[in-house]
Every structure is written in structure tokens, then in C-alpha cells.
Backbone as a ProteinNet text record, in pm:
[ID]
protein_1_A
[PRIMARY]
MSNDDQYGGTGQTRTRLPDSPTDPYGPARRTPRPSRSLITVVGVVVLLIAAIAFANQAPDTSENKPADTPPATTSTAATGTSPVTGKAAGIPRGFAHDEQGAQSAAANYTVALGSDGMLKKDVRHALMDGIYTAEAASQRKGTQDAAYSPAFLATLGLDPNGKPPQGSTFVTRAVPVGTRVESYSPTTAKVAVWYTGLVGMSGAKSTTPVRTTWKTWTFELSWNGTDWKVNSDTQQDGPAPVPGDVAASPSDDISKAVQEFGGFTYAR
[TERTIARY]
2781.9	2725.6	2770.7	2775.1	2802.6	2715.6	2706.9	2673.1	2541.9	2570.6	2522.7	2381.4	2452.3	2344	2216.7	2321.5	2218.4	2115.4	2134.2	2017.3	1988.4	1988.8	1898.4	1969.7	2127.1	2233.1	2203.3	2262.7	2282.7	2261.8	2251.3	2251.6	2358	2460.9	2616.1	2707.1	2755.9	2849.1	3000.6	3072.2	3191.2	3353.6	3408.4	3504	3621.6	3689	3795	3952.4	3989	4164.1	4253.8	4376.3	4453.9	4509.7	4551.3	4669.7	4715.2	4812.8	4971.7	5025.6	5144.8	5212.8	5251.6	5246.7	5270.1	5145.7	5023.1	4936.9	4828	4885.5	4872.4	4710.6	4600.4	4447.5	4428.2	4544.8	4507.2	4446	4392.1	4353.8	4464.6	4579	4672.4	4696.1	4591.4	4560.4	4458.4	4353.3	4241.2	4178.6	4094.7	4035.3	3864	3788.6	3704.5	3578.5	3502.7	3358.4	3232.2	3153.8	3041.7	2951.8	2854.3	2728.6	2670.7	2530.5	2502	2372.4	2373	2190.8	2245.5	2356.6	2401.6	2406.8	2434.5	2448.4	2318.3	2250.3	2108.4	2017.4	2057.6	1927.4	2026.3	2145.3	2167.4	2191.3	2104.9	2097.7	1941.1	1819.3	1706.1	1702.1	1778.9	1793	1831.2	1924.4	2002.4	1796.9	1760.5	1658.1	1558.4	1506.2	1411.8	1427	1588.6	1604.1	1597.8	1675.5	1579	1493.3	1403.1	1254	1174.1	1224.5	1179.8	1203.6	1345.9	1456.3	1348.6	1285.1	1233.1	1044.6	990.2	885.2	861.6	959	988.4	1003.8	1048.7	1097.5	997.9	842.4	746.3	693.1	639.2	578.6	474.1	351.6	196.1	115.4	-5.5	-65.5	-249.1	-335	-453.2	-537.8	-393	-444.8	-460.9	-563.5	-586.2	-649.8	-712.9	-728.3	-901.4	-957	-1064.9	-1090.3	-1240.2	-1294.2	-1266.9	-1326.8	-1302.8	-1173.4	-1041.1	-927.6	-858	-861.9	-795.4	-650.4	-611.7	-473.8	-363	-259.6	-171	-38.3	22.7	46.1	110.9	236.5	330.4	241.5	69.7	52.7	38.4	34.5	27.8	181.6	258.8	414	494.9	516.2	633.2	663.4	679.4	789.1	896.2	863.5	981.7	955.4	876.7	868.2	795.6	818.7	774.8	678.9	571	387.5	421.1	444.3	409.9	545.1	494.6	557.6	554.8	446.5	458.2	331	319	192.1	143.8	-27.4	-64.3	-149.7	-145.6	-248.6	-216.3	-95.3	-83.3	-142.2	-162.3	-247.3	-190.5	-112.5	16.8	-73.6	-0.6	-74.2	36.6	-3.6	73	133.5	34.1	-3.3	43.1	134.9	162.9	11	38.8	-107	-81.4	-105.1	-82.8	-221.7	-223.8	-274.3	-229.5	-93.3	-16.7	-13.2	-50.2	-96.4	-217.9	-301.2	-438	-414.3	-412.4	-361.3	-317.1	-210.3	-104.2	-227.2	-318.7	-382.6	-482.1	-551.9	-640.1	-607.2	-500.5	-429.3	-429.5	-350.6	-344	-476.3	-570.9	-698.2	-732.4	-765.6	-805.8	-750.7	-593.8	-529.9	-572.2	-613.4	-622.1	-814.4	-873.5	-1029.9	-1045.1	-928.7	-942.3	-864.5	-799.6	-741.4	-827.5	-794.1	-876.8	-897.6	-803.7	-885.4	-1004.5	-1072.4	-1227.2	-1289.2	-1221.1	-1347.6	-1352	-1251.6	-1263.2	-1276.3	-1393.9	-1471.8	-1369.9	-1321.4	-1245.3	-1099	-1069.9	-956.6	-1049	-1170	-1247.5	-1234.3	-1340.3	-1319.4	-1208.1	-1106	-980.3	-918	-981.5	-963.1	-1057.8	-1160.5	-1256.1	-1209.9	-1159.9	-1103.5	-1020.8	-906.5	-790.7	-809.4	-901.6	-927.5	-1009.3	-1137.6	-1262.3	-1266	-1297	-1331.2	-1466.7	-1417.1	-1513.7	-1639.4	-1705.8	-1824.5	-1892.9	-1799.2	-1833	-1776.7	-1692	-1639.3	-1774.2	-1866.1	-1931.9	-2070.5	-2068.3	-2167.4	-2148.6	-2049	-2020.2	-2007.5	-1943.4	-1950.1	-2058.9	-2175.7	-2326.7	-2324	-2308.9	-2341.4	-2268.7	-2127.3	-2022.4	-2034.8	-2070.7	-2097.5	-2189.5	-2301	-2427	-2373.4	-2332	-2250.7	-2166.1	-2084	-2002.3	-2040.5	-2161.9	-2215.4	-2216.7	-2271.9	-2202.4	-2249.7	-2372.3	-2402.4	-2322.5	-2323.2	-2206.9	-2113.8	-2023.5	-1885.9	-1888.2	-1991.2	-2048.6	-2052.1	-2095	-2106.5	-1950.2	-1865.1	-1705.7	-1694	-1685.7	-1624.2	-1559.4	-1601	-1518.7	-1605.3	-1559.7	-1669.6	-1705	-1811.8	-1852.4	-1734.6	-1606.2	-1463.7	-1391.9	-1438.1	-1353.1	-1235.1	-1254.4	-1158.9	-1159.4	-1062.4	-1085.4	-1103.2	-1125.2	-1129.1	-930.6	-924.9	-794	-704.9	-619.3	-580.2	-578.5	-672	-680.4	-642.6	-619.4	-651.7	-723.5	-804.1	-908.5	-779.6	-800.7	-726.5	-822.6	-772	-839.5	-706.8	-736	-628.4	-662.9	-609.8	-687.9	-542.4	-500.9	-394	-418.7	-364	-401.4	-321.9	-390.9	-299.8	-242.8	-375.8	-365	-439.5	-429.3	-517.5	-555.2	-694.1	-715.2	-783.1	-731.1	-750.7	-913.7	-1006.8	-1173	-1170.6	-1133	-1143.2	-1029.2	-1001.2	-870.5	-881.1	-884.8	-849.9	-807.7	-707.2	-635.9	-751.9	-828.3	-948.7	-1013	-1048.2	-1100	-1068.1	-1113.3	-1000.2	-1073.2	-1123.9	-1204	-1107.5	-1067.8	-990.7	-1049.8	-1010.3	-1045	-946.3	-917.2	-848	-869.1	-802.6	-869.4	-728.3	-781.1	-779.5	-783.8	-709	-761.8	-759.4	-817.4	-850	-833.7	-818	-806.7	-865.4	-975.6	-1027.2	-1093.9	-1086.4	-1176.1	-1080.8	-1095	-1041.3	-942.5	-838.2	-724.6	-698.4	-722.4	-778.1	-793.6	-784.1	-789.2	-946.1	-1021.1	-1165.4	-1213	-1165.5	-1246.2	-1326.8	-1470.9	-1566.9	-1592.9	-1493	-1439.9	-1254.5	-1273.8	-1145.2	-1130	-975.3	-909.1	-939.2	-989.8	-1003	-1010	-972.9	-905.3	-1077.2	-1031.8	-1193	-1072.9	-1196.6	-1111.1	-1262.1	-1218.4	-1320.5	-1223	-1292.8	-1283.2	-1305.8	-1281.4	-1308.3	-1272.9	-1385.2	-1373.2	-1377.4	-1327.1	-1284.5	-1318.2	-1432.8	-1397.2	-1380.9	-1297.1	-1160.8	-1166.1	-1128.6	-1103.6	-980.3	-919.8	-784.9	-813	-792.2	-821.3	-715.8	-613	-504.5	-361.4	-400.6	-306.5	-316.8	-367.9	-403.2	-545.1	-560.4	-650.2	-702.1	-855.7	-966.2	-1055.7	-1148.2	-1230.6	-1343.6	-1454.8	-1550.4	-1671.9	-1697.3	-1749.6	-1684.9	-1731.8	-1665.6	-1756.6	-1760.7	-1824.9	-1771.7	-1821.8	-1737.2	-1816	-1755.4	-1840.6	-1705.6	-1783.3	-1708.4	-1608	-1490.9	-1463.1	-1327	-1312.8	-1230.3	-1151.1	-1184.5	-1151.4	-1075.1	-927.9	-900.7	-966.2	-898.6	-932.7	-832.9	-898.6	-816.6	-699.7	-578.7	-485.4	-476.7	-371.7	-397.5	-261.8	-252.7	-200.8	-252.9	-221	-288.1	-320.8	-413.4	-452	-346.4	-278.9	-186.9	-267.8	-165.6	-258.4	-282.2	-377.8	-426.2	-277.7	-200.5	-91	51.5	26.3	104.1	61.7	-66.8	-179.4	-138.4	-175.3	-147.5	-33.2	98.5	212.4	239.2	192.6	217.1	151.1	30.8	56.3	87.5	108.8	193.4	310.2	437.1	554.5	538.1	426.1	512.7	374.3	474.7	384.5	388.8	239.9	220.5	288.9	224.1	359.7	285.4	336.4	308.6	277.9	164.7	178.1	176	233.1	253.5	170.6	177.4	133.1	264.6
1444.6	1526.4	1629.2	1752.9	1834.2	1902.4	1903.1	2005.7	2096.5	2190.3	2291.8	2222.6	2114.2	2001.2	1974.7	1884.6	1783.9	1884.6	1978.5	2026.1	2169.7	2185.1	2290.6	2443.9	2440.2	2478.5	2656.8	2733.3	2873.9	2895.6	2895.7	2896.8	2970.4	2995.5	3015.1	2911.3	2948.6	2796.7	2805.1	2735.6	2734	2653.1	2725.4	2675.6	2636.2	2554.1	2469.4	2557.5	2598.5	2669.6	2523.2	2562.6	2473.1	2421.2	2294.7	2246.2	2256.2	2369.7	2469.7	2483.9	2420	2472.9	2609.2	2649.8	2810.3	2859	2811.4	2879.9	2956	3069	3132.6	3055.1	3029.2	3010.7	2847.8	2775.2	2638.5	2554.2	2403.6	2369.7	2336	2380.6	2350.6	2455.1	2573.9	2674.3	2725.2	2673.2	2728.6	2621.6	2659.7	2553.7	2570.4	2441.3	2447.7	2537.1	2589.3	2623.6	2569.8	2533.7	2459	2613.4	2492.8	2659.6	2643.8	2750.2	2832.6	2743.6	2652	2566.9	2477.4	2388.3	2286.4	2359	2477.1	2560.1	2512.3	2575.1	2580.1	2518	2382	2186.4	2167	2179.5	2148.8	2244.3	2376.9	2458.5	2426.8	2411.8	2316.2	2215.4	2119	1966.1	2027.2	2095.5	2100.3	2174.7	2242	2311	2205.5	2142.9	2032.8	2010.8	1918.7	1832.5	1896.2	2021.8	2093.6	2083.1	2103.9	2132.4	2045.3	1902.8	1749.9	1761.8	1747.7	1783.9	1869	2022.7	2061.4	1992.1	1967.7	1910.4	1792.6	1732.5	1594.3	1627.4	1705.7	1730.8	1730.5	1821.5	1847.5	1707.9	1611.7	1569.2	1621.4	1533	1547.3	1485.3	1551.5	1517.3	1547.7	1544.4	1518.5	1576.6	1681	1760.2	1909.1	1918.5	2093	2138.2	2070.1	2072	2058.2	2152.6	2159.4	2014.5	1955.9	1813.8	1812.4	1912.9	1906.3	1929.6	1877.4	1957.3	1838.6	1796.7	1646.5	1657.3	1491	1521	1559.1	1595.7	1561.7	1437.9	1508.9	1426	1319.8	1376.9	1367.9	1209.7	1246.7	1204.1	1029.9	1028.2	882.1	828.6	877.2	862.3	717.3	619.3	557.8	614.9	536.8	619.7	504.2	410.1	326.5	296.9	319.6	228.2	83.5	-2.6	-113	-138	-191.2	-183.6	-252.2	-376.3	-460.8	-518.5	-612.2	-708.8	-810.5	-864.1	-1028.1	-1045	-1153.7	-1260.9	-1374	-1339.5	-1489.4	-1530.7	-1697.1	-1724.4	-1680.1	-1642.8	-1567.9	-1399.2	-1342.4	-1234.2	-1133	-1032.7	-929.3	-870.2	-842.9	-754.2	-695.6	-680.7	-565.1	-391.1	-349.1	-247.1	-115.5	-57	104.3	148.6	201.6	288.1	443.7	489.9	591	575.8	690.6	672	632	631	506.7	366.4	365	233.6	167.7	266.3	240.5	216.9	302.9	265.9	138	86.1	-10.7	-110.6	-166.5	-282.3	-220	-124.3	-183.3	-258	-188.8	-246.8	-363.1	-411.2	-558.4	-617.7	-586.8	-673	-705.2	-598.8	-609.5	-757	-722.4	-840	-999.1	-965.9	-1114.1	-1125.7	-1031.7	-1066.2	-1125.4	-1049.7	-1063	-1211.4	-1270.5	-1379.3	-1532.1	-1635.5	-1746.6	-1816.2	-1796.7	-1841.1	-1794.1	-1706.4	-1684.2	-1796.7	-1887.6	-1965.7	-2120.4	-2084.3	-2242.9	-2187.5	-2291.8	-2236.6	-2182.2	-2317.1	-2326.1	-2190.7	-2190.4	-2040.1	-1889.3	-1923.5	-1778.5	-1755.5	-1858.8	-1868.6	-1785.2	-1850.8	-1795.6	-1647	-1581.1	-1429.1	-1379.6	-1426.9	-1325.9	-1319.2	-1428.7	-1373.9	-1285.2	-1310.9	-1233.8	-1115.4	-1058.8	-904.8	-799.2	-892.7	-820	-788.9	-722.1	-776.9	-849.3	-913.7	-1048.3	-1040.1	-955.4	-903.8	-912.3	-857.4	-844.2	-947.1	-986.1	-1187.2	-1261.3	-1287.9	-1357.6	-1300.9	-1215.5	-1157.7	-1226.2	-1233.1	-1211.2	-1344.9	-1439.2	-1584.6	-1636.8	-1617.6	-1713	-1606	-1502.7	-1417.9	-1444.8	-1453.6	-1517.8	-1675.7	-1751.8	-1937	-1907	-1840.2	-1837.4	-1772.5	-1711.9	-1582.2	-1693.3	-1752.3	-1854.7	-1970.8	-1992.4	-2178.7	-2218.1	-2374.5	-2479.5	-2384.7	-2354	-2318.7	-2178.6	-2098.2	-2037.4	-2006.4	-2140.3	-2181.6	-2233.8	-2351	-2393.3	-2269.1	-2180.9	-2060.8	-2048.7	-2015	-1988.4	-2132.6	-2188.5	-2331.6	-2409.8	-2374.3	-2442.8	-2554.3	-2632.2	-2792.9	-2700.9	-2781.5	-2728.3	-2713.5	-2721.1	-2719.4	-2561.3	-2524.3	-2395.5	-2451.3	-2537.3	-2666.5	-2650	-2606.4	-2546.4	-2728.6	-2751.8	-2842.2	-2856.9	-3000.3	-3054.5	-3024.8	-2976.8	-2865.4	-2760.3	-2689.9	-2517.1	-2466.6	-2346.9	-2230	-2126.1	-2148.1	-2027.7	-1896.3	-1804.6	-1675.1	-1557.6	-1517.8	-1432	-1329.1	-1226.4	-1123.7	-987.5	-959.1	-794.3	-736.7	-611.5	-554	-419.1	-353.2	-193.3	-147	-4.4	48.3	231.1	258.8	385.1	301.8	394.7	441.5	558.2	609.7	734.9	749.2	808.7	805.8	945.6	876.1	937.5	1022.4	952.3	989.2	970.4	1013.8	927.5	997.3	901.7	941	819.9	891.5	711.9	585.9	604.8	465.7	478.4	520.5	439.8	584.1	461.7	528.6	465.9	550.6	523.4	504.6	441.1	431.6	347.7	437.2	384.4	322	209.2	144.4	119.3	182.9	191.7	32.8	-58.8	-161.7	-214.8	-286.8	-383.1	-518.6	-584.1	-693.4	-802.1	-964	-1043.1	-1099.3	-1172.1	-1263.9	-1323.2	-1534	-1552.3	-1716.2	-1747.5	-1887.1	-1921.7	-2022.5	-1984.7	-2157.5	-2213.8	-2298.2	-2313	-2450.5	-2448.5	-2454.9	-2529.9	-2493.6	-2427.3	-2331.6	-2231.1	-2153	-2096.7	-2028.9	-1889	-1839.6	-1730	-1677.3	-1677.6	-1586	-1543.4	-1518.5	-1423.9	-1234.7	-1146.8	-1059.4	-970.3	-811.6	-699.7	-617.6	-607.5	-509.1	-390.9	-349.3	-190.6	-150.9	-134	-110	-43.3	52.9	65.5	18.3	2.2	-83.2	3	-7.3	157.4	65.3	48.6	8.2	109.5	38.5	158.9	19.8	134.2	30.2	72.8	-17	50.3	-36.7	54.7	46.8	-62.6	-174.4	-326.9	-301.1	-178.6	-161.3	-307.1	-372.2	-390.5	-404.8	-367.3	-386.4	-290.9	-311	-212.5	-346.2	-373.2	-453	-376.5	-461.9	-364.4	-432.7	-315.3	-304.9	-336.9	-287.7	-296.9	-246.4	-286	-249	-268.4	-124.7	-187.5	-152	-145	-182.1	-128.6	-38.4	36.1	-26.3	11	22.7	127.1	116.4	211.2	292.7	411.9	436.4	379.8	363.5	225.6	346.1	235	337.6	279.4	343.1	266.5	196.1	57.1	-37	-36.9	-92.3	-99.6	-125.9	-155.3	-188.3	-332.6	-396.4	-524.9	-654.3	-726.4	-817.2	-930.7	-966.1	-1057.6	-1206.3	-1275.4	-1344	-1508.6	-1575	-1731.6	-1769.2	-1856.3	-1930.4	-1979.5	-2035.2	-2119.7	-1996.8	-1928.8	-1802.4	-1726.8	-1684.7	-1646	-1756.1	-1871.3	-2001.4	-1969.8	-1998.8	-2018.6	-1842.9	-1727.4	-1604.5	-1638.9	-1698.6	-1688.8	-1792.7	-1885.3	-2010.2	-1926.2	-1857.4	-1798.2	-1690.2	-1571	-1403.6	-1425.5	-1406.6	-1411.2	-1248.7	-1292.3	-1126.6	-1037.7	-910.8	-853.9	-813.9	-767.5	-682.3	-571.1	-468.9	-325.8	-244.9	-119	-47	93.3	184.4	342.2	394.1
-2786.8	-2800.3	-2685.5	-2693.2	-2621.6	-2530.7	-2420.1	-2309.8	-2335.7	-2451.2	-2558.1	-2590.4	-2691.7	-2756.8	-2669.9	-2570	-2456.9	-2367.9	-2329.6	-2260.7	-2297.4	-2457.9	-2497.3	-2552.4	-2549.8	-2582.9	-2566.5	-2624	-2624.7	-2763.2	-2848.8	-3026.6	-3037.7	-2954.4	-3022.1	-3073.2	-3158.9	-3222.4	-3149.2	-3090.1	-3053.1	-3177.6	-3172.3	-3223.3	-3159.2	-3205.9	-3150.9	-3208.2	-3136.7	-3177.8	-3212.8	-3228.1	-3276.1	-3140.3	-3147.3	-3039.5	-3028.6	-3058.5	-3089.3	-2954.4	-2910.9	-2824.7	-2803.6	-2909.2	-2883.7	-2911.2	-2898.3	-2888.9	-2766.2	-2734.8	-2590.2	-2540.8	-2657	-2575.4	-2646.9	-2607.9	-2683.7	-2535.4	-2539.8	-2448.1	-2353	-2347.1	-2273.8	-2137.5	-2201.1	-2131.2	-2071	-2106	-2050.7	-1994.2	-1877.7	-1805	-1874.7	-1897.2	-1960.6	-1865.1	-1953.5	-1850.2	-1865.7	-1748.5	-1810.9	-1879.1	-1966.1	-2002.8	-1931.2	-1941.4	-1853.8	-1871.8	-1956.4	-1939	-1833	-1829.6	-1748.7	-1641.4	-1570.7	-1424.8	-1395.9	-1487.9	-1499.1	-1435	-1515.1	-1460.4	-1319.2	-1292	-1161.1	-1048.4	-1109.5	-950	-935.8	-1039.2	-990.8	-966.1	-940.7	-894.4	-748.5	-695.1	-603.3	-478.7	-559.7	-514.2	-466.7	-581	-588.5	-451.2	-425.2	-329.9	-190.6	-191.7	-28.3	-35.4	-164.9	-101.3	-66	-125.4	-74.8	55	115.8	223.4	353.6	298.2	385.2	401.4	330.4	301.6	425.5	418.2	509.6	614	725.5	838.7	900.5	869	936.5	1003	1092	1119.5	1113.4	1044.3	1006.8	1106.5	1173.4	1271.2	1250.9	1285.2	1225.2	1324	1442.4	1541.2	1510.1	1598.6	1576	1423.1	1301.7	1193.2	1162.6	1134.1	1080.4	1009	989.9	1064.6	880.2	740.2	658.9	588.5	671.6	598.9	524	426.3	404	397.4	502.1	520.8	413.6	471.5	355.5	310.9	214.8	167.6	226.6	305.3	379.7	566.4	528.6	670.8	610.2	473.5	436.9	400.5	404.1	390.8	463.3	455.1	563.5	644.3	764.4	891.3	952.1	894.5	872	1035.9	1128.5	1226.3	1255.4	1303.9	1309.7	1364.7	1312.2	1340.8	1415.2	1456.8	1585.9	1630.7	1761	1853.7	1838	1750.3	1779.6	1659.3	1709	1596.6	1675	1682.5	1745.2	1613.7	1656.9	1468.4	1343.8	1358	1218.2	1188.5	1305.5	1309.1	1384.6	1305.9	1404.5	1537.2	1597.2	1738.5	1765	1910.4	1960.6	1911	1840.2	1798.6	1872.9	1830.5	1875.9	1954.5	2083.3	2138.2	2115.5	1976.7	1900.6	1745.5	1727.2	1551.6	1462.9	1453	1353.5	1400.5	1504	1556.4	1539	1555.2	1473	1344.2	1272.2	1129.8	1042.7	1116.9	1095.1	1140.2	1266.4	1261.8	1188	1140.7	1027.7	879.2	866.6	749.7	746.4	877.8	900.8	925.9	989	1018.3	859	746.2	655.7	556.3	554.8	508	571.3	686.3	762.3	690.1	691	709.7	518.4	433	365.9	260	305.2	320.2	277.3	268	159.8	355.9	480.9	631.4	586.4	549.7	607.9	552.2	406.1	385.8	483.7	576.7	646.1	804.6	827.4	958.1	1071.6	1143.3	1205.3	1222.1	1081.5	1079.9	1102.2	1034.6	1025.1	1181.4	1245.6	1405	1466.4	1423.7	1509.1	1485.3	1357.1	1317.3	1374.9	1397	1441.7	1630	1650.4	1762.7	1787.1	1739.3	1753	1681.7	1614.9	1510.7	1598	1637.3	1694.6	1840.3	1902.9	2075.2	2096.5	2216.2	2256.3	2185.6	2250.9	2195.2	2060.7	2002.7	1872.1	1719.3	1831.9	1753.9	1802.8	1883.8	1914.2	1895.2	1834.2	1728.1	1625.8	1538.3	1417.6	1366.9	1510.3	1398.9	1338.3	1387.1	1388.4	1239.5	1200.8	1063.2	966.3	1020	872.9	882	903.6	914.7	838.3	847.5	721.2	611.2	627.2	454.7	447.9	442.3	401.1	416.6	335.8	317.4	254.1	260.8	152.2	13.7	-6	-141.4	-129	-21.7	-140.2	-195.8	-100	-133.3	-272	-282	-464.4	-540.8	-522.3	-609.3	-647	-570.1	-609.1	-664.6	-651.4	-708.8	-623.9	-468.8	-365.2	-329.2	-227	-180.8	-41	-0.9	155	250.3	272.7	354.5	292	184.3	148.6	56.3	1.5	-109.9	-254.6	-306	-459.9	-526.6	-623.6	-708.3	-757.8	-752	-782.7	-856.9	-877.5	-999.7	-971.8	-893.8	-921.8	-755.5	-796.9	-670.3	-620.6	-542.6	-512.8	-462.9	-524.6	-468.2	-406.3	-311.2	-234.1	-159.5	-217.1	-118.1	-94	39.2	33.9	8.4	-69.2	-58.1	11.5	91.6	103.2	53.5	8	-38.1	-4.8	115.8	206.5	332.4	405.1	556.8	586.2	597	658.8	810.5	865.7	1024.2	1025.9	1024.4	1021.6	1185.8	1266.6	1433.1	1496.4	1571	1682.9	1818.1	1969.2	2069.2	2162.4	2259.5	2323.8	2322.5	2342.9	2388.6	2208.8	2132.4	2023.3	1866.7	1774.8	1644.2	1554.4	1460.1	1337.1	1201.6	1130.2	1034.7	924.9	806.6	687.7	586.2	529.1	461.2	277.3	242	66.3	26.7	-45.3	-93.7	-200.3	-208.5	-357	-393.2	-415.1	-392.5	-481	-474.9	-559.7	-526.3	-626	-568.4	-759.5	-710.1	-845.1	-773.2	-901.7	-930.3	-1048.9	-1007.8	-1161	-1143.1	-1310.5	-1336.9	-1454.6	-1508.2	-1639.3	-1670.4	-1588.4	-1590.8	-1476	-1519.4	-1392.6	-1495.5	-1444.2	-1458.5	-1464.2	-1314.9	-1257	-1238.4	-1302.5	-1348.7	-1217	-1153.4	-1091.1	-1116.8	-1071.7	-1106.1	-960.7	-1009.1	-882	-882.7	-781.2	-667.8	-601.4	-628.3	-533.4	-396.3	-278.4	-206.6	-88.7	-14	82.6	233.9	305.5	463.6	543.8	656.4	741.1	901.5	934.3	1125.5	1205.4	1286.2	1416.3	1563.9	1628.4	1700.3	1805.9	1897.7	2068.4	2084.1	2222.1	2302.6	2414.6	2391	2513.7	2636.3	2620	2727.2	2687.1	2571.8	2511.7	2379	2314.8	2169.6	2121	1998.2	1916.1	1849.7	1906.5	1848.1	1746.2	1680.3	1617.2	1640.3	1682.5	1731	1647.5	1537	1424.5	1269.1	1146.2	1034.1	930	797	728.2	556.4	463.2	329.3	264.9	157.5	48.8	-79.7	-194.8	-314.4	-384.6	-443.7	-497.4	-311.9	-431.7	-545.5	-623.7	-761.6	-832.5	-970.6	-1035.2	-1175	-1187.2	-1345.4	-1494.2	-1492.3	-1546.3	-1511.4	-1638.1	-1619.3	-1699.7	-1805.1	-1918.2	-2058.9	-2082	-1937.1	-1939.2	-1971.5	-2045.6	-2077.6	-1958.1	-1942	-1834.2	-1855.6	-1733	-1728	-1760.6	-1795.8	-1773.1	-1601	-1663.7	-1543.3	-1495.5	-1523.3	-1446.4	-1366.1	-1443.5	-1394.6	-1260	-1287.3	-1118.4	-1034.2	-1045.9	-937.8	-886.6	-984.6	-909.9	-860.5	-905.8	-834.7	-691.9	-709.1	-536.3	-468.1	-468.4	-441.2	-422.4	-445	-455.2	-385.5	-392.2	-390.1	-203.3	-105.5	18.2	57	207.7	204.2	328.4	337.7	413.5	553.9	648.8	736.8	712.8	748.9	687.7	836	774.6	843.5	811.2	894.3	805.7	763.5
[MASK]
++++++++++++++++++++++++++++++++++++++++++++++++++++++++++++++++++++++++++++++++++++++++++++++++++++++++++++++++++++++++++++++++++++++++++++++++++++++++++++++++++++++++++++++++++++++++++++++++++++++++++++++++++++++++++++++++++++++++++++++++++++++++++++++++++++++++++++

């Protein structure tokens, strides 16, 4: 196929002259010329690349913006900056003392609080201590213990210790999709995390198969001198996209995926 056929052509017909050594217009004496349509396509691609590069040059901040101004797309782009310097009890810690650090903290706290560790009392208390301020953790431990009561765990198909039946896997994961800064100062920050969740029992006899949820988790954070900690948090449903047309996988595939695919440390 010629370049003219591939990119739309000019509507003209080309005639190839004989390859004669005596032909002054033969291919041995001519330099091929690209079609105008090909030149147009290349020019558009170059301009598009230049536009993307220009858009990524200017850093995006929330300073001096009206409260009702939505964030630009670059404000949710990955920066490549390492989000933390370490971990404690499996919880990332050492978030940067800036707006990006607050967003990274909120995203990683969403993952921890949405994990299966919340089903076990000792792990749950360790998560509370590592994520919330001392006062907030003290207030929430009793409330969370009541919420994860043996009766509630039974409705999920778990025993009083949060363990699934033999041969089954209980799945609970929170996967952040993006973060949004509601407000920020050097001492406090309010960050919303939009995330999708996986929750349910994977097993041959499961009556609560693994399903997806879509929620927004909003955290009120404070800087304690070394890290961001949660003062309070709220959740609401959505925004939820239209379900896709991918067929549900067998329970064995879900169990295998949960065991084989690890989680991430999330950065803004």
C-alpha cells in the first residue's frame, strides 16, 4: 500500500516510468518525495508532542485558586517522588511535610484501613495506633471492636477471630484511584480519596461472592512534627462508573489472584 493509500491520498494517480538507464526521469536520477498527507500527519504528531511537553512543565498547586475551581489534570499526575521513608507494623510512615505528603498518607491509610487486618482485633488496634492520633485511636478502638463483633463477622462467613472457612478466602482490599486536597496548611490537611474496593468470600460454597464497591474516603489530617496522622474520617458512596462487560472469574481464580498479587505503596 502506498503512503497516499494509507493516509488518505491526494486523489491523483501516479505513473511509474520505465527503469531504463537512458531514461533521464528514471528512479536512478530521482529523489522520492513524501506525499503531502504524510507530511501533514507527521506535523500534527510533532505539534501534539510539543503541546504535551509544554503542559507538563508548569507545576500545579492549589494556592491562590478560588475554592470552587476544580483541580487541573496535572494536579493528579504522578510525580515520581518517593512517598515515604519507611514502614512500621506494615504501615507506611515518614510522609513528606507538604501537600503531596498529605495525599500520599491519605491514600496509604485507605489501603491499610480497607485490608483484612481490620478483621483481627490485635492487628486492628495496631492499625489504629499507627494511623490515627493518640486521642482519635483511643476513641475509635472501642467503636471498631463493636462494629467487628462476632455477629457481624458471622454475616461475612467468618469465625469470631475473623478467619474464613477451610478452603475459602475472604477478600477485602481498597484500591485508591485518585486523591483530592480539600484544604491544606502546614499543620492540617483535608484529603479525599476516591477508591474502589473488593469485598466478599471466594470459595465453592460462598454465598457472598467477591464484588466491587466505589467510595470516597475523606480524612482530616494533622502534622505531629514527624508525620501526618488522622484526626477524623468519613466515607460516602461513589462516584461509581458503569459496570464493565467482563465476565466474572471463577472463585478459584479470585483466590489465586489475591494470594499472588501484592499491594502497593501509594504516592500522589
